[in-house]
Structure formats: C-alpha cells, structure tokens
PDB file of C-alpha atoms and ligand atoms in Angstrom:
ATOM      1  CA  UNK Q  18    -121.433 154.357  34.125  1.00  0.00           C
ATOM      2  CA  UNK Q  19    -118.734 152.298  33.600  1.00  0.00           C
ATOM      3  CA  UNK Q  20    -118.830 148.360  34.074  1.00  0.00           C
ATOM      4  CA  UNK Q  21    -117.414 146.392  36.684  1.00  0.00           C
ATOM      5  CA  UNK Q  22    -113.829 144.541  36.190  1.00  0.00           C
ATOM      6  CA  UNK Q  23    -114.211 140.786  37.151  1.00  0.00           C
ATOM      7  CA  UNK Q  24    -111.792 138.421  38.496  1.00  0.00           C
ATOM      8  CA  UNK Q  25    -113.221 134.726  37.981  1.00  0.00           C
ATOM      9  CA  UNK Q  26    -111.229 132.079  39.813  1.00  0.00           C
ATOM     10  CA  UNK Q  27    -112.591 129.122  38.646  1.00  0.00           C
ATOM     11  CA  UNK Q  28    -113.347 126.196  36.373  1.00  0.00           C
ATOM     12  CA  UNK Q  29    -112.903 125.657  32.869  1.00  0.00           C
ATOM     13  CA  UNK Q  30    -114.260 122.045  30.984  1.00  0.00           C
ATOM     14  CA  UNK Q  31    -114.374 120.450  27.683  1.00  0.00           C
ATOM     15  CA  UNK Q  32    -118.461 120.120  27.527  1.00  0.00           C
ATOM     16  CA  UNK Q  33    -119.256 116.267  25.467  1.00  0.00           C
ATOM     17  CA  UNK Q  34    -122.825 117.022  24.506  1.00  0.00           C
ATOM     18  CA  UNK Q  35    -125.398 114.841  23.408  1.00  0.00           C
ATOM     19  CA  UNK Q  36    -128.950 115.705  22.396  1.00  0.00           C
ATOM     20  CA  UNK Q  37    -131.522 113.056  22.730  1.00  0.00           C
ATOM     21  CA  UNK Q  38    -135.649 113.519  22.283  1.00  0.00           C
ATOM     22  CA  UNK Q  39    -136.135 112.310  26.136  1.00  0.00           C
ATOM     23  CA  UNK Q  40    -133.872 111.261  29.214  1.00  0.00           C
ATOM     24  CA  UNK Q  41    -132.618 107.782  29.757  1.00  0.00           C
ATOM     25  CA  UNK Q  42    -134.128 105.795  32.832  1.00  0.00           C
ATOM     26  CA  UNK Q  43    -131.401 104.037  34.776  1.00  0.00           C
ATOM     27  CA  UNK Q  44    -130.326 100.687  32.854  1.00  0.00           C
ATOM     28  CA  UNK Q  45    -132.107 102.174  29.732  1.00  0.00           C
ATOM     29  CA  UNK Q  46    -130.292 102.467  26.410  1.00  0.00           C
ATOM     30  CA  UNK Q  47    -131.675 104.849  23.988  1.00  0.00           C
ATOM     31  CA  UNK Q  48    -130.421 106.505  21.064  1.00  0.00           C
ATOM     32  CA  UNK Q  49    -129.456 109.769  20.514  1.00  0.00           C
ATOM     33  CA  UNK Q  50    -129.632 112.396  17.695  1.00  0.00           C
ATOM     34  CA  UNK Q  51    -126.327 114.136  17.772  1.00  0.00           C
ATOM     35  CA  UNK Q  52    -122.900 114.780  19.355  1.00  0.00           C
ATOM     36  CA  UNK Q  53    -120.481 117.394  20.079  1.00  0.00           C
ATOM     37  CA  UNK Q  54    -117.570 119.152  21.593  1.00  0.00           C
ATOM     38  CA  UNK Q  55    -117.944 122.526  22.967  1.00  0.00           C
ATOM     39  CA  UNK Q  56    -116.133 124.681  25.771  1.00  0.00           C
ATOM     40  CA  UNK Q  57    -117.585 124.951  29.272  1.00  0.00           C
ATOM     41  CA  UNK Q  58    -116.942 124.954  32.396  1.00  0.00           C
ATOM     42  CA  UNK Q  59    -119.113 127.174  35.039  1.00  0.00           C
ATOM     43  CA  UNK Q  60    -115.730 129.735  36.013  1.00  0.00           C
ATOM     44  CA  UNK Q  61    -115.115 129.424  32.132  1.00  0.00           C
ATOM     45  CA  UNK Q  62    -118.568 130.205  30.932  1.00  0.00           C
ATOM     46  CA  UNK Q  63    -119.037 133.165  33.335  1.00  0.00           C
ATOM     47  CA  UNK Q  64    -115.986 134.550  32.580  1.00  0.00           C
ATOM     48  CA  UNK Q  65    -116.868 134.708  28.639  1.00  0.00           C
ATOM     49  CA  UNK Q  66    -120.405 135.688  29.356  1.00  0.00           C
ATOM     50  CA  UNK Q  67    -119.408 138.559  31.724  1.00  0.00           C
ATOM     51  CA  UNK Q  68    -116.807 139.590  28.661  1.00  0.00           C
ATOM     52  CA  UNK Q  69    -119.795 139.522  26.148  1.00  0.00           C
ATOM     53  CA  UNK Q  70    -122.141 141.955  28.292  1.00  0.00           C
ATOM     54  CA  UNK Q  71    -119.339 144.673  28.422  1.00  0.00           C
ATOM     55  CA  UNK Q  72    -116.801 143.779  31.606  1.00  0.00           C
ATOM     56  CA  UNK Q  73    -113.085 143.825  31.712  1.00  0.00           C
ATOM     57  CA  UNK Q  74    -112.649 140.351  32.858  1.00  0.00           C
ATOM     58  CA  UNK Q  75    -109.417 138.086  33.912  1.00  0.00           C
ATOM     59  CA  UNK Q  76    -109.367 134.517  33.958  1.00  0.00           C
ATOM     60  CA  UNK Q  77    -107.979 132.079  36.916  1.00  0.00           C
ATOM     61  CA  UNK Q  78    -107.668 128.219  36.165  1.00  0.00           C
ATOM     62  CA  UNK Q  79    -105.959 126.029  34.769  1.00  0.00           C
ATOM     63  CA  UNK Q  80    -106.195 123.102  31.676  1.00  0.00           C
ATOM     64  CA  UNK Q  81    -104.557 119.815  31.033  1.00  0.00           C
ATOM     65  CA  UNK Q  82    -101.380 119.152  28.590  1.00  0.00           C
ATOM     66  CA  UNK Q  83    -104.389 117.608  26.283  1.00  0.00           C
ATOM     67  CA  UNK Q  84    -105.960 118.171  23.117  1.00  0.00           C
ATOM     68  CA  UNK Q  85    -108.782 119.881  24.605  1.00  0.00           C
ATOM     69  CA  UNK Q  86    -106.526 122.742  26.359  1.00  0.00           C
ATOM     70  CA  UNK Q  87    -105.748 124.695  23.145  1.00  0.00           C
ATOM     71  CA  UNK Q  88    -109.220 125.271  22.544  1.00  0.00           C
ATOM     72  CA  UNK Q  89    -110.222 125.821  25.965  1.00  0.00           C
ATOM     73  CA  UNK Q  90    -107.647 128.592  26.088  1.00  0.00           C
ATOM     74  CA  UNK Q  91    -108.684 130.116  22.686  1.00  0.00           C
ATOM     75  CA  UNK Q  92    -112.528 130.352  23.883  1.00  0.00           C
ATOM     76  CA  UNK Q  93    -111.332 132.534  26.513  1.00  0.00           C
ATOM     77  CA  UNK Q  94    -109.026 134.696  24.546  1.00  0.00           C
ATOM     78  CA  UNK Q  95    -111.631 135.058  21.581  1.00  0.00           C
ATOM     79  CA  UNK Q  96    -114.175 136.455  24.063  1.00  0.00           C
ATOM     80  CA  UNK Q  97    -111.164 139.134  24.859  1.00  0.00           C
ATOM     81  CA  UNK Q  98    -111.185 137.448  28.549  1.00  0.00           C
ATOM     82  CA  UNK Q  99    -107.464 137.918  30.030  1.00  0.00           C
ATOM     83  CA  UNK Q 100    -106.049 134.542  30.300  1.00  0.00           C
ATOM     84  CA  UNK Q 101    -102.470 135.340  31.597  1.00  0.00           C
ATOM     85  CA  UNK Q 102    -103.345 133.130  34.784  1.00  0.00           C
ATOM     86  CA  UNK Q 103    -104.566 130.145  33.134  1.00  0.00           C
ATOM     87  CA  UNK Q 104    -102.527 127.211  34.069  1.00  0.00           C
ATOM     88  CA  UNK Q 105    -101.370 124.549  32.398  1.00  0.00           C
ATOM     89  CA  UNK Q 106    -100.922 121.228  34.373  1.00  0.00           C
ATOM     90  CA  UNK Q 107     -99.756 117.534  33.500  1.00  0.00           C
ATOM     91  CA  UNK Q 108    -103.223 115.016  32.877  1.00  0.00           C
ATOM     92  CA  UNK Q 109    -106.662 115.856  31.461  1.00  0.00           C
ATOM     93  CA  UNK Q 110    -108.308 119.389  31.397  1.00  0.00           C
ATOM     94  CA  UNK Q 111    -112.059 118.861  32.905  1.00  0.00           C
ATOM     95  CA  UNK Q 112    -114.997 117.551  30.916  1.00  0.00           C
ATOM     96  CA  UNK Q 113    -118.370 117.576  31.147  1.00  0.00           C
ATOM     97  CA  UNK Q 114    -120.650 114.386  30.122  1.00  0.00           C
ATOM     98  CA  UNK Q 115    -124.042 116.974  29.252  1.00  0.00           C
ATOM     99  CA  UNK Q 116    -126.984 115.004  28.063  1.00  0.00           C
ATOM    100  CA  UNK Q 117    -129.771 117.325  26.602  1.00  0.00           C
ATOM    101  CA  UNK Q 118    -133.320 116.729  25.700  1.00  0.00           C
ATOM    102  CA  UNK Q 119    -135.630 117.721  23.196  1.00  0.00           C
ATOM    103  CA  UNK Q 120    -137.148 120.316  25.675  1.00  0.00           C
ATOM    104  CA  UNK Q 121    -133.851 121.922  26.332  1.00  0.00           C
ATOM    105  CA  UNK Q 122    -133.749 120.427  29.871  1.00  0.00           C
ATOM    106  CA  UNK Q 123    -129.580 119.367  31.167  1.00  0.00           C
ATOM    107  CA  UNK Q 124    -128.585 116.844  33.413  1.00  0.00           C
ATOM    108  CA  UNK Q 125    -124.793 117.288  33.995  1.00  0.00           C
ATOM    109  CA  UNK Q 126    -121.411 115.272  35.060  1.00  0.00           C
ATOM    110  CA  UNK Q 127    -118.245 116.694  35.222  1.00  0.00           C
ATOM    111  CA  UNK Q 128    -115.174 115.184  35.970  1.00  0.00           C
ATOM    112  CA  UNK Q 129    -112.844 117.548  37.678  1.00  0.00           C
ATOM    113  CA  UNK Q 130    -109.432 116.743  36.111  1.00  0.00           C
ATOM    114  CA  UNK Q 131    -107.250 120.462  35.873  1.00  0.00           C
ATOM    115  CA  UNK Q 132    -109.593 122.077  37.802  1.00  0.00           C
ATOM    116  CA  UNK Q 133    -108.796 119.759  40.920  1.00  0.00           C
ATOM    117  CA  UNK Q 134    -105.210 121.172  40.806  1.00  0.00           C
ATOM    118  CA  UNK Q 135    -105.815 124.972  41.299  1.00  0.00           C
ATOM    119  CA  UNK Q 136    -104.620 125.526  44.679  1.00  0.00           C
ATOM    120  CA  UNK Q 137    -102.152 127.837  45.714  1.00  0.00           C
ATOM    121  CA  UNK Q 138    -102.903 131.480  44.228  1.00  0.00           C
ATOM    122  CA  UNK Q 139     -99.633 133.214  42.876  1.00  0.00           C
ATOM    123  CA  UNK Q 140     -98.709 136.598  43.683  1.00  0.00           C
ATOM    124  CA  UNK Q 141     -99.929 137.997  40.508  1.00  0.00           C
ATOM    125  CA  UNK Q 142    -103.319 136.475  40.910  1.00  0.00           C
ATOM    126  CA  UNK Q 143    -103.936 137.647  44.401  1.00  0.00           C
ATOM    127  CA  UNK Q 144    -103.086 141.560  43.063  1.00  0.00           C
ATOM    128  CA  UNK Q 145    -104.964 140.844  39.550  1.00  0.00           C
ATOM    129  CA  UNK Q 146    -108.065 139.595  42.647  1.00  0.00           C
ATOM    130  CA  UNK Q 147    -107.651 143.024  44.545  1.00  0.00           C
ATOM    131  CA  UNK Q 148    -107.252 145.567  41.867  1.00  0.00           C
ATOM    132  CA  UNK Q 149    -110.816 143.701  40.407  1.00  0.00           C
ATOM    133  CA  UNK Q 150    -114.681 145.275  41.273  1.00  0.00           C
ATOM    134  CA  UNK Q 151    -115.709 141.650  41.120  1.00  0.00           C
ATOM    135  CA  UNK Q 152    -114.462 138.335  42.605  1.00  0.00           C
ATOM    136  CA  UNK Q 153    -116.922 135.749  41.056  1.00  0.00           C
ATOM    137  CA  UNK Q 154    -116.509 132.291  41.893  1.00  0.00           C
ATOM    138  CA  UNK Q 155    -117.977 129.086  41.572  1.00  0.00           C
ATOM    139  CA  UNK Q 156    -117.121 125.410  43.304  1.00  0.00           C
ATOM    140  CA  UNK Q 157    -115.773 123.529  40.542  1.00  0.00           C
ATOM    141  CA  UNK Q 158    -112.294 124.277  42.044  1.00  0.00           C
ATOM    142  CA  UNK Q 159    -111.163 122.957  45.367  1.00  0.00           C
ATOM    143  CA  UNK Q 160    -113.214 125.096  48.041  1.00  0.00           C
ATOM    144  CA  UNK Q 161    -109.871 125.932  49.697  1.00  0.00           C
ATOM    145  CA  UNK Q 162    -108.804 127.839  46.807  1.00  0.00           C
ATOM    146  CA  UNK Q 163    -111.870 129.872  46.610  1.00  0.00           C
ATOM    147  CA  UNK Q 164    -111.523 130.477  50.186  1.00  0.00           C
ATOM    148  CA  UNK Q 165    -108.520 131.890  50.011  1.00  0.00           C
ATOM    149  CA  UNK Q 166    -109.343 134.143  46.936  1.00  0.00           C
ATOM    150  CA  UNK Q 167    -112.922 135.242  48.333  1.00  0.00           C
ATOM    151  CA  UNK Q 168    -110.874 136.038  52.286  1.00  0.00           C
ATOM    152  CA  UNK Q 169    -107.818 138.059  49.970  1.00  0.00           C
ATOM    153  CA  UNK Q 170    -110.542 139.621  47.818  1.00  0.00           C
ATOM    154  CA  UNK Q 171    -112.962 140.925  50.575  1.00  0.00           C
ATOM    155  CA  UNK Q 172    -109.484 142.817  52.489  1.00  0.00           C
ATOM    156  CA  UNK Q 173    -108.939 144.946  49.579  1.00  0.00           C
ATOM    157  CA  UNK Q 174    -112.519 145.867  49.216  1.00  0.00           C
ATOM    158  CA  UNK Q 175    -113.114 143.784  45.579  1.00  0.00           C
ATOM    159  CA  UNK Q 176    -116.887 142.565  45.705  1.00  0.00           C
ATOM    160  CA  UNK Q 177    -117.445 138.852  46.165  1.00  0.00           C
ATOM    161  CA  UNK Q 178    -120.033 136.963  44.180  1.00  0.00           C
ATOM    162  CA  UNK Q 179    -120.390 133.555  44.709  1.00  0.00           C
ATOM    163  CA  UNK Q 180    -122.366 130.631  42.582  1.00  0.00           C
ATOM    164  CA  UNK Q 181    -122.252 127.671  44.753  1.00  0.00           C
ATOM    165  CA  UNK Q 182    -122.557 124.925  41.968  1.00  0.00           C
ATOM    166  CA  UNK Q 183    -122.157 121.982  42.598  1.00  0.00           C
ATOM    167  CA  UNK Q 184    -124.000 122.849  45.810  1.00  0.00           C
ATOM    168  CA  UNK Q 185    -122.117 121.685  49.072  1.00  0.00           C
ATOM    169  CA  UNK Q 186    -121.618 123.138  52.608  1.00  0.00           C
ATOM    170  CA  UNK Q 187    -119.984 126.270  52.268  1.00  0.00           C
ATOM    171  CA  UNK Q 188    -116.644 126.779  55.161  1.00  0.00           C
ATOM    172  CA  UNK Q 189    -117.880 129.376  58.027  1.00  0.00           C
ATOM    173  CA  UNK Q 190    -114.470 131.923  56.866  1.00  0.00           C
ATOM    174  CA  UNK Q 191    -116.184 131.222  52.862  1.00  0.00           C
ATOM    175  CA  UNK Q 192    -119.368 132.965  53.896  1.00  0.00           C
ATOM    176  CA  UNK Q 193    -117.728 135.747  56.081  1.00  0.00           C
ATOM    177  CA  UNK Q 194    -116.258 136.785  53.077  1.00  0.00           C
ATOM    178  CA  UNK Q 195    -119.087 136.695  50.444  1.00  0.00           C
ATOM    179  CA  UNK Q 196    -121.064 139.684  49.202  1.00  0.00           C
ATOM    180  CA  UNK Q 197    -123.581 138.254  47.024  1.00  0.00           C
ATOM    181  CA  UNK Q 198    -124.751 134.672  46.473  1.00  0.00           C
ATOM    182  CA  UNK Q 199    -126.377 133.719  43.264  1.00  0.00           C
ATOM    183  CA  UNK Q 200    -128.350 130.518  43.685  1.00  0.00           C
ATOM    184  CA  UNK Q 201    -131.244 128.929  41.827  1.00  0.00           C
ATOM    185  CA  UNK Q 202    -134.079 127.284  44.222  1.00  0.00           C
ATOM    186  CA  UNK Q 203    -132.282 123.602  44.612  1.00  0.00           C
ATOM    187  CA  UNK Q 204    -128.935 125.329  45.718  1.00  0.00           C
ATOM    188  CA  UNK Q 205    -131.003 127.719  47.541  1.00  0.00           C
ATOM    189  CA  UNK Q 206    -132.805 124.542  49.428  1.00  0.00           C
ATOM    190  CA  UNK Q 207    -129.216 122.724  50.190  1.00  0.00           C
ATOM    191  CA  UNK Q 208    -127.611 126.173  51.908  1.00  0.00           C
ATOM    192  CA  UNK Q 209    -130.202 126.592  54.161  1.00  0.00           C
ATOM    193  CA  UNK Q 210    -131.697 129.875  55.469  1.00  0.00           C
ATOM    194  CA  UNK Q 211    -128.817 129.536  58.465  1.00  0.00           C
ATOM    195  CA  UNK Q 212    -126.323 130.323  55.344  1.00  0.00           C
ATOM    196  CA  UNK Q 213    -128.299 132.488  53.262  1.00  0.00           C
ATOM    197  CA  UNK Q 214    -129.254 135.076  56.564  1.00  0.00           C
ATOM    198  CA  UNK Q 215    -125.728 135.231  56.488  1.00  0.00           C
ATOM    199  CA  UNK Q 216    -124.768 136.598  53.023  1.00  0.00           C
ATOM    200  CA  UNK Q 217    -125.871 140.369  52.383  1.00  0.00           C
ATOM    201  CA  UNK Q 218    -127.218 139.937  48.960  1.00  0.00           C
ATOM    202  CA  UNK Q 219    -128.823 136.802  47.744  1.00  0.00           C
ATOM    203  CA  UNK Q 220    -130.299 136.212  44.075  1.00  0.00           C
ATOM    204  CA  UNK Q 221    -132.444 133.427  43.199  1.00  0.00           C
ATOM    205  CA  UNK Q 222    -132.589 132.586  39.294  1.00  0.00           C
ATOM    206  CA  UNK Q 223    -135.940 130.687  39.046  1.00  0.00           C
ATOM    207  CA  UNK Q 224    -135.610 129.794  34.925  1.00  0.00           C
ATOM    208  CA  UNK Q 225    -139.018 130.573  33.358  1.00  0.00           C
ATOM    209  CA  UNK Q 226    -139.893 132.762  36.122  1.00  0.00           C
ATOM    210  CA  UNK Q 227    -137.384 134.906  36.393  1.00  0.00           C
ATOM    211  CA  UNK Q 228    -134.824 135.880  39.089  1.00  0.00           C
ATOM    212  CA  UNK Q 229    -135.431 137.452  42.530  1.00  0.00           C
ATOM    213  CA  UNK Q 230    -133.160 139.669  44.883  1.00  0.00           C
ATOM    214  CA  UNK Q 231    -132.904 140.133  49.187  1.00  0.00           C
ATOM    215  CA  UNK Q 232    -131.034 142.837  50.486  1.00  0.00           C
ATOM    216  CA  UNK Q 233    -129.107 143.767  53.672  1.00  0.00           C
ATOM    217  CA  UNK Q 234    -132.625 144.674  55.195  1.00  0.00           C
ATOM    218  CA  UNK Q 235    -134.884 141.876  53.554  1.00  0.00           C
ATOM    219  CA  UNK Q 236    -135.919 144.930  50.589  1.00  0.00           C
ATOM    220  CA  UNK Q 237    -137.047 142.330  47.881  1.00  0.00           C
ATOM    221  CA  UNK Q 238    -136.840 142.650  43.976  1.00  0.00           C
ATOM    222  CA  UNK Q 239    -138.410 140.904  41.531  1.00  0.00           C
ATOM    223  CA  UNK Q 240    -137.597 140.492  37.581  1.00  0.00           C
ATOM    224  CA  UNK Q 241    -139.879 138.505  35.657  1.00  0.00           C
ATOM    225  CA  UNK Q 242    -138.397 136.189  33.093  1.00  0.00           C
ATOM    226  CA  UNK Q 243    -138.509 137.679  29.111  1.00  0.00           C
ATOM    227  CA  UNK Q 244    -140.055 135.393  26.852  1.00  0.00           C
ATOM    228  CA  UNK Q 245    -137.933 133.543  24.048  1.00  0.00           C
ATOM    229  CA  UNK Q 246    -137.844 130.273  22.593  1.00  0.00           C
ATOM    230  CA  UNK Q 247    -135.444 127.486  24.361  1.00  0.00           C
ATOM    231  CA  UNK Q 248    -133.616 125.139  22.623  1.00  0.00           C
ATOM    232  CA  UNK Q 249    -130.823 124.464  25.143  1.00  0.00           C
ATOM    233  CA  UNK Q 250    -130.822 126.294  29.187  1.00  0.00           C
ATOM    234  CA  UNK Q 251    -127.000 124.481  29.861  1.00  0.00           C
ATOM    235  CA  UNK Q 252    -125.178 127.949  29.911  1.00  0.00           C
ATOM    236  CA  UNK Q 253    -128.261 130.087  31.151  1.00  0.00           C
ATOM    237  CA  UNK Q 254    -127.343 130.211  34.692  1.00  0.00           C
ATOM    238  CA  UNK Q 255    -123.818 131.166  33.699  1.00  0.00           C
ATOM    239  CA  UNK Q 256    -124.497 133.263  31.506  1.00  0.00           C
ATOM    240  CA  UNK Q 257    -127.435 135.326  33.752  1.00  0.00           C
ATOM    241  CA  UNK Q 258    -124.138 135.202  36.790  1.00  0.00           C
ATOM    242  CA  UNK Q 259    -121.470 136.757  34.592  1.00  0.00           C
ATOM    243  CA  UNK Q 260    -123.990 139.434  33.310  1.00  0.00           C
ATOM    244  CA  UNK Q 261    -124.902 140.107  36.793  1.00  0.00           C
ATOM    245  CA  UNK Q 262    -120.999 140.608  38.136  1.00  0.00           C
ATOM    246  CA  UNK Q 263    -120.632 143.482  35.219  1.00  0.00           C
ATOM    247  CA  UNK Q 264    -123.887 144.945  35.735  1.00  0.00           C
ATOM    248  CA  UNK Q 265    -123.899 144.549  40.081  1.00  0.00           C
ATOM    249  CA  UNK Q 266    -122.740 148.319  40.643  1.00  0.00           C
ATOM    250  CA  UNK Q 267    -126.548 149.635  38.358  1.00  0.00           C
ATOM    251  CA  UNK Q 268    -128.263 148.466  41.534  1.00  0.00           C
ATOM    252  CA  UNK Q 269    -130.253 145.708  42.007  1.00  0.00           C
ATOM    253  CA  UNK Q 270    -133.478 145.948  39.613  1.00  0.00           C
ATOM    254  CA  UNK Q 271    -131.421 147.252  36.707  1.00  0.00           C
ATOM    255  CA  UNK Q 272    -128.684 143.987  37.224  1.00  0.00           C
ATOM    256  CA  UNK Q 273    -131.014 141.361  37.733  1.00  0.00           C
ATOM    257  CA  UNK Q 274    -133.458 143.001  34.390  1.00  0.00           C
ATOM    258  CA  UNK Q 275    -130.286 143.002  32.763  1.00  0.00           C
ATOM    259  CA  UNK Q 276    -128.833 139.580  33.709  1.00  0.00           C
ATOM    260  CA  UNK Q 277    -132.233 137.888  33.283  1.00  0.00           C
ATOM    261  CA  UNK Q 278    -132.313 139.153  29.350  1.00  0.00           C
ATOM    262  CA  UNK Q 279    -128.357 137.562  29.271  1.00  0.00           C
ATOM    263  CA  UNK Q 280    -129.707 134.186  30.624  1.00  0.00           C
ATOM    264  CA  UNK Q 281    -133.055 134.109  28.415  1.00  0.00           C
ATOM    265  CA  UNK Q 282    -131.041 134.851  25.205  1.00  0.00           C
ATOM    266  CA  UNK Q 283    -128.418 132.420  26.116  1.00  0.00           C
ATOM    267  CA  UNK Q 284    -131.094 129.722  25.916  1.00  0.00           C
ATOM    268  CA  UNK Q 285    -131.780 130.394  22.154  1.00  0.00           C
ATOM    269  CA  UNK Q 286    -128.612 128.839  21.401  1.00  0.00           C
ATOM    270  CA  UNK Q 287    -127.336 125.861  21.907  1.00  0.00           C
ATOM    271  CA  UNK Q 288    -124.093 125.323  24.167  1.00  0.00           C
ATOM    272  CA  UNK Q 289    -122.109 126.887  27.553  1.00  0.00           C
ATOM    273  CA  UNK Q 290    -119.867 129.595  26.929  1.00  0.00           C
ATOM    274  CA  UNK Q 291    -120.902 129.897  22.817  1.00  0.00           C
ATOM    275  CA  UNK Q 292    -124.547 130.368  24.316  1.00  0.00           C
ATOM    276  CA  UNK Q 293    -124.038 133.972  25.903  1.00  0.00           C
ATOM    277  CA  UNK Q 294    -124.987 137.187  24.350  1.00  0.00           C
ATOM    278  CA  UNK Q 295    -122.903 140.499  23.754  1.00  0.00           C
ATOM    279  CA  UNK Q 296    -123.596 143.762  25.468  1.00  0.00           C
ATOM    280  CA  UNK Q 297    -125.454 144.913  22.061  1.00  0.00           C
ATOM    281  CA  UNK Q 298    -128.082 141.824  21.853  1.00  0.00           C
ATOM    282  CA  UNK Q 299    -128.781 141.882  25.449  1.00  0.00           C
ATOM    283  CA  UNK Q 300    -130.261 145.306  25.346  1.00  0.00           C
ATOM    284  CA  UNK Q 301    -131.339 145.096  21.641  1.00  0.00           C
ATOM    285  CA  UNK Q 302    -133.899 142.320  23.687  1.00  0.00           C
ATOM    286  CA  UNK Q 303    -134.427 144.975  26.335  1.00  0.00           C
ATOM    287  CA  UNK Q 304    -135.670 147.850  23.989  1.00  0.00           C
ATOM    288  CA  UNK Q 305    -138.056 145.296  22.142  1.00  0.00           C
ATOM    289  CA  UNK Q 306    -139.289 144.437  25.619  1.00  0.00           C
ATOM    290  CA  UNK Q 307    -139.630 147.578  26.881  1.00  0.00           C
TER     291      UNK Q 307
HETATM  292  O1  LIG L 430    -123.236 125.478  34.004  1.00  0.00           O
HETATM  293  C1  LIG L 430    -122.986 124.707  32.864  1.00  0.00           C
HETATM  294  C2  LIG L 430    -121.609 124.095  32.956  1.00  0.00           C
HETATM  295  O2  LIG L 430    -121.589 123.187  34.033  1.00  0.00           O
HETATM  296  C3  LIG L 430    -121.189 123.296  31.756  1.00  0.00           C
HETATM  297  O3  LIG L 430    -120.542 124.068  30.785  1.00  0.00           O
HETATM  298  C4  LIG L 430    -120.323 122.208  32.365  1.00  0.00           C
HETATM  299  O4  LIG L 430    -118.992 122.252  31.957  1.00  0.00           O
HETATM  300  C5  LIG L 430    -120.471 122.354  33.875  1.00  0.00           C
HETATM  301  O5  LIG L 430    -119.408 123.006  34.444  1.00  0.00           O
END
C-alpha cells in the first residue's frame, strides 16, 4: 500500500539543549553537564520524522534572516522533506530553551520568533494542502493560520491531523475541520471531553504505556509501548505523530503499532528531529518484537 503524502504547516526552532543529572527548583542554580544546538521545532520535527518512516512530505513555515535558518532549512532538505514553502522573514527563527535530565525527562520553552509570522497561506501552499492525504498541524504557529489551512484542507477532502501543543482552546471552525487529534493525557485533560466528542478520531500517546485510539463509534484500540532504553523522550511525541500521518490510511491498530515503535526508537537518541527513525529501523524493531 502506498504511504500517505503529508502537508505540515507548522513550526520550525533552533532547539538550545542542556543536559543536567536533575531539574532546577525555582531560584536554584545548578550545574550542568553539557550543551548543544540541534534543530526542532514540533511542525519541523514531524515533518522529518514522517519523511524518515516512508511519506512524501512538504514543508510550510518559515525561519529568520539568522544564523540558525541555514541549518534549519538543511535539516529539512536532508530528510528529503520539500521545503519550497519555507519562508524566510526579517528577525530571529524560533528557539527552544530544552533542559533535560539524567532520566531523559524535558521541560520545554520556546520562543516563537519566525513562527509568529506565518499567516497568510499563498496560493501554492493552499494547492500543495489539497493535493496532500495528510494536513498535520501543530500550534506553534498562530492558530489563525492553522485554521485556515485545516478549513481549506478538509474542502478538498485532504485528512486533518492535529497535535494541539502547546495546549490551548481550540476555535469552534478549528475542530469542525479536524479528522484526528493526537494528544498525550495533559493535552487530553486541557481539551476537555466537550472537544474531544467532537473530533472523529482521537489518539492518546501515554509514553511508557503506549498509545490508545477512539473511533467514530467509541471502537477502542490499544498498543502497548515496546521496550527500549531512554536517554532523551524530547522528539518522541513528534516523532510517534509524523509516523502516524504516513501510516493513518493501514487502519488504526497497524498506525498506532507502527507509530508507537517510531516514538520508542526516537527516545534512544538524543535530540528532536535527529531523534526519529527511518522506515527500515522502525520495522527492523517490529520484526524483533514480533
Ligand atoms: O516536541 C519537541 C519540540 O518542542 C522541540 O523540538 C522544541 O523545539 C519544541 O517545539
């Protein structure tokens, strides 16, 4: 069967990174072990991740006129995602401040910069949105925009998937047009059941225990987490969502079996986007767990 084509309309970051043995308390200063610089970004990371697992996948965002934008744009373009509508816009591309701790536990703060300035969707975007399978979208962008793109994308018949992260209230015409949600249990908490009862498909990534799926009639499905060892869980999530957008049209059990080995494998490694496995090691894991 072939894969799905994804449009992502979303966010793209310059992830600062530091790894410490524990958390800071507030008004603590502790030291660190180690720093670095590595691309992120939610719309970013599961844009690359859904590239990796075997989709056709187009970018929509935009960078700064910084030194973080040339790299940002490479990432994409060395994980073969199309980045022909990646912007570039005067002032700083995003960045995320990503502190990480000895158990592989994230706490995360981004600062919007390019992102904030993705607006208006150009003709060429709207038709790259409604010749796609896939619309996946996340809320690092203004909600607006992803408004717009999830209302274009659900008149031509392209699936929307939406990650609400950061978690906020989600526009009435935003929910109309979403097909599938992909949560984890806090974002599942903050949207309520009066949003989720309104969504057809909802999947709830619940880290070491797996993911689990409700359908148009309530039918449940479950898919228990693989076992690995993880150094690092800040591009799980992403990369779980972009293997789920390529693998949506197997049905649900095979998707979220086949996500859930993307998101355990990206956890083995440290990093966003760098953390997410291709198509081959994602069901290399499968067979030995099978
Ligand atoms: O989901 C992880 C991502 O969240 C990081 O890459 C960071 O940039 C933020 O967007």
């Amino acid at each position: 069967m072939a894969e799905n084509s994804v449009v992502v309309v979303g966010s793209i970051n310059m992830d600062l990174v530091t790894r410490t043995s524990r958390m800071p308390a507030p008004g603590e200063t502790i030291l660190g072990t180690s720093f670095a610089t590595t691309p992120g970004g939610k719309g970013s990371n599961q844009a690359i991740a859904a590239a990796k697992a075997g989709g056709d996948v187009a970018f929509v965002g935009a960078v700064g006129d910084d030194t973080f934008a040339l790299e940002l744009r490479q990432t994409l373009v060395d994980a073969e995602v199309d980045a022909e509508h990646l912007r570039e816009v005067p002032g700083p591309s995003g960045v995320a401040a990503i502190t990480v701790d000895d158990d592989g536990q994230n706490s995360i703060i981004v600062v919007a910069g390019a992102n904030s300035h993705v607006h208006d969707l150009t003709e060429s975007e709207l038709a790259a949105i409604a010749n796609a399978d896939v619309l996946l979208c996340q809320l690092e962008i203004p909600i607006h925009t992803v408004t717009a793109a999830a209302r274009h994308a659900s008149t031509h018949d392209t699936l929307v998937m939406l990650n609400p992260s950061p978690a906020q209230t989600l526009p009435d015409d935003l929910v109309d047009a979403v097909d599938v949600l992909v949560v984890n249990e806090t974002e599942e908490r903050q949207l309520g059941e009066d949003t989720l009862s309104r969504v057809h498909h909802v999947v709830t990534t619940l880290g070491a225990d797996g993911a689990r799926y409700r359908g148009p009639t309530g039918e449940r499905v479950r898919a228990d987490a693989l076992t690995v060892d993880a150094v690092d869980t800040t591009g799980a999530g992403d990369a779980f969502t972009g293997a789920l957008a390529v693998a949506w049209n197997r049905g649900p059990q095979e998707a979220l079996t086949f996500a859930g080995a993307a998101g355990a494998l990206a956890t083995t490694r440290p990093g966003a986007a760098a953390a997410s496995p291709t198509r081959k090691e994602i069901d290399a894991l499968l067979a030995r767990q099978s």
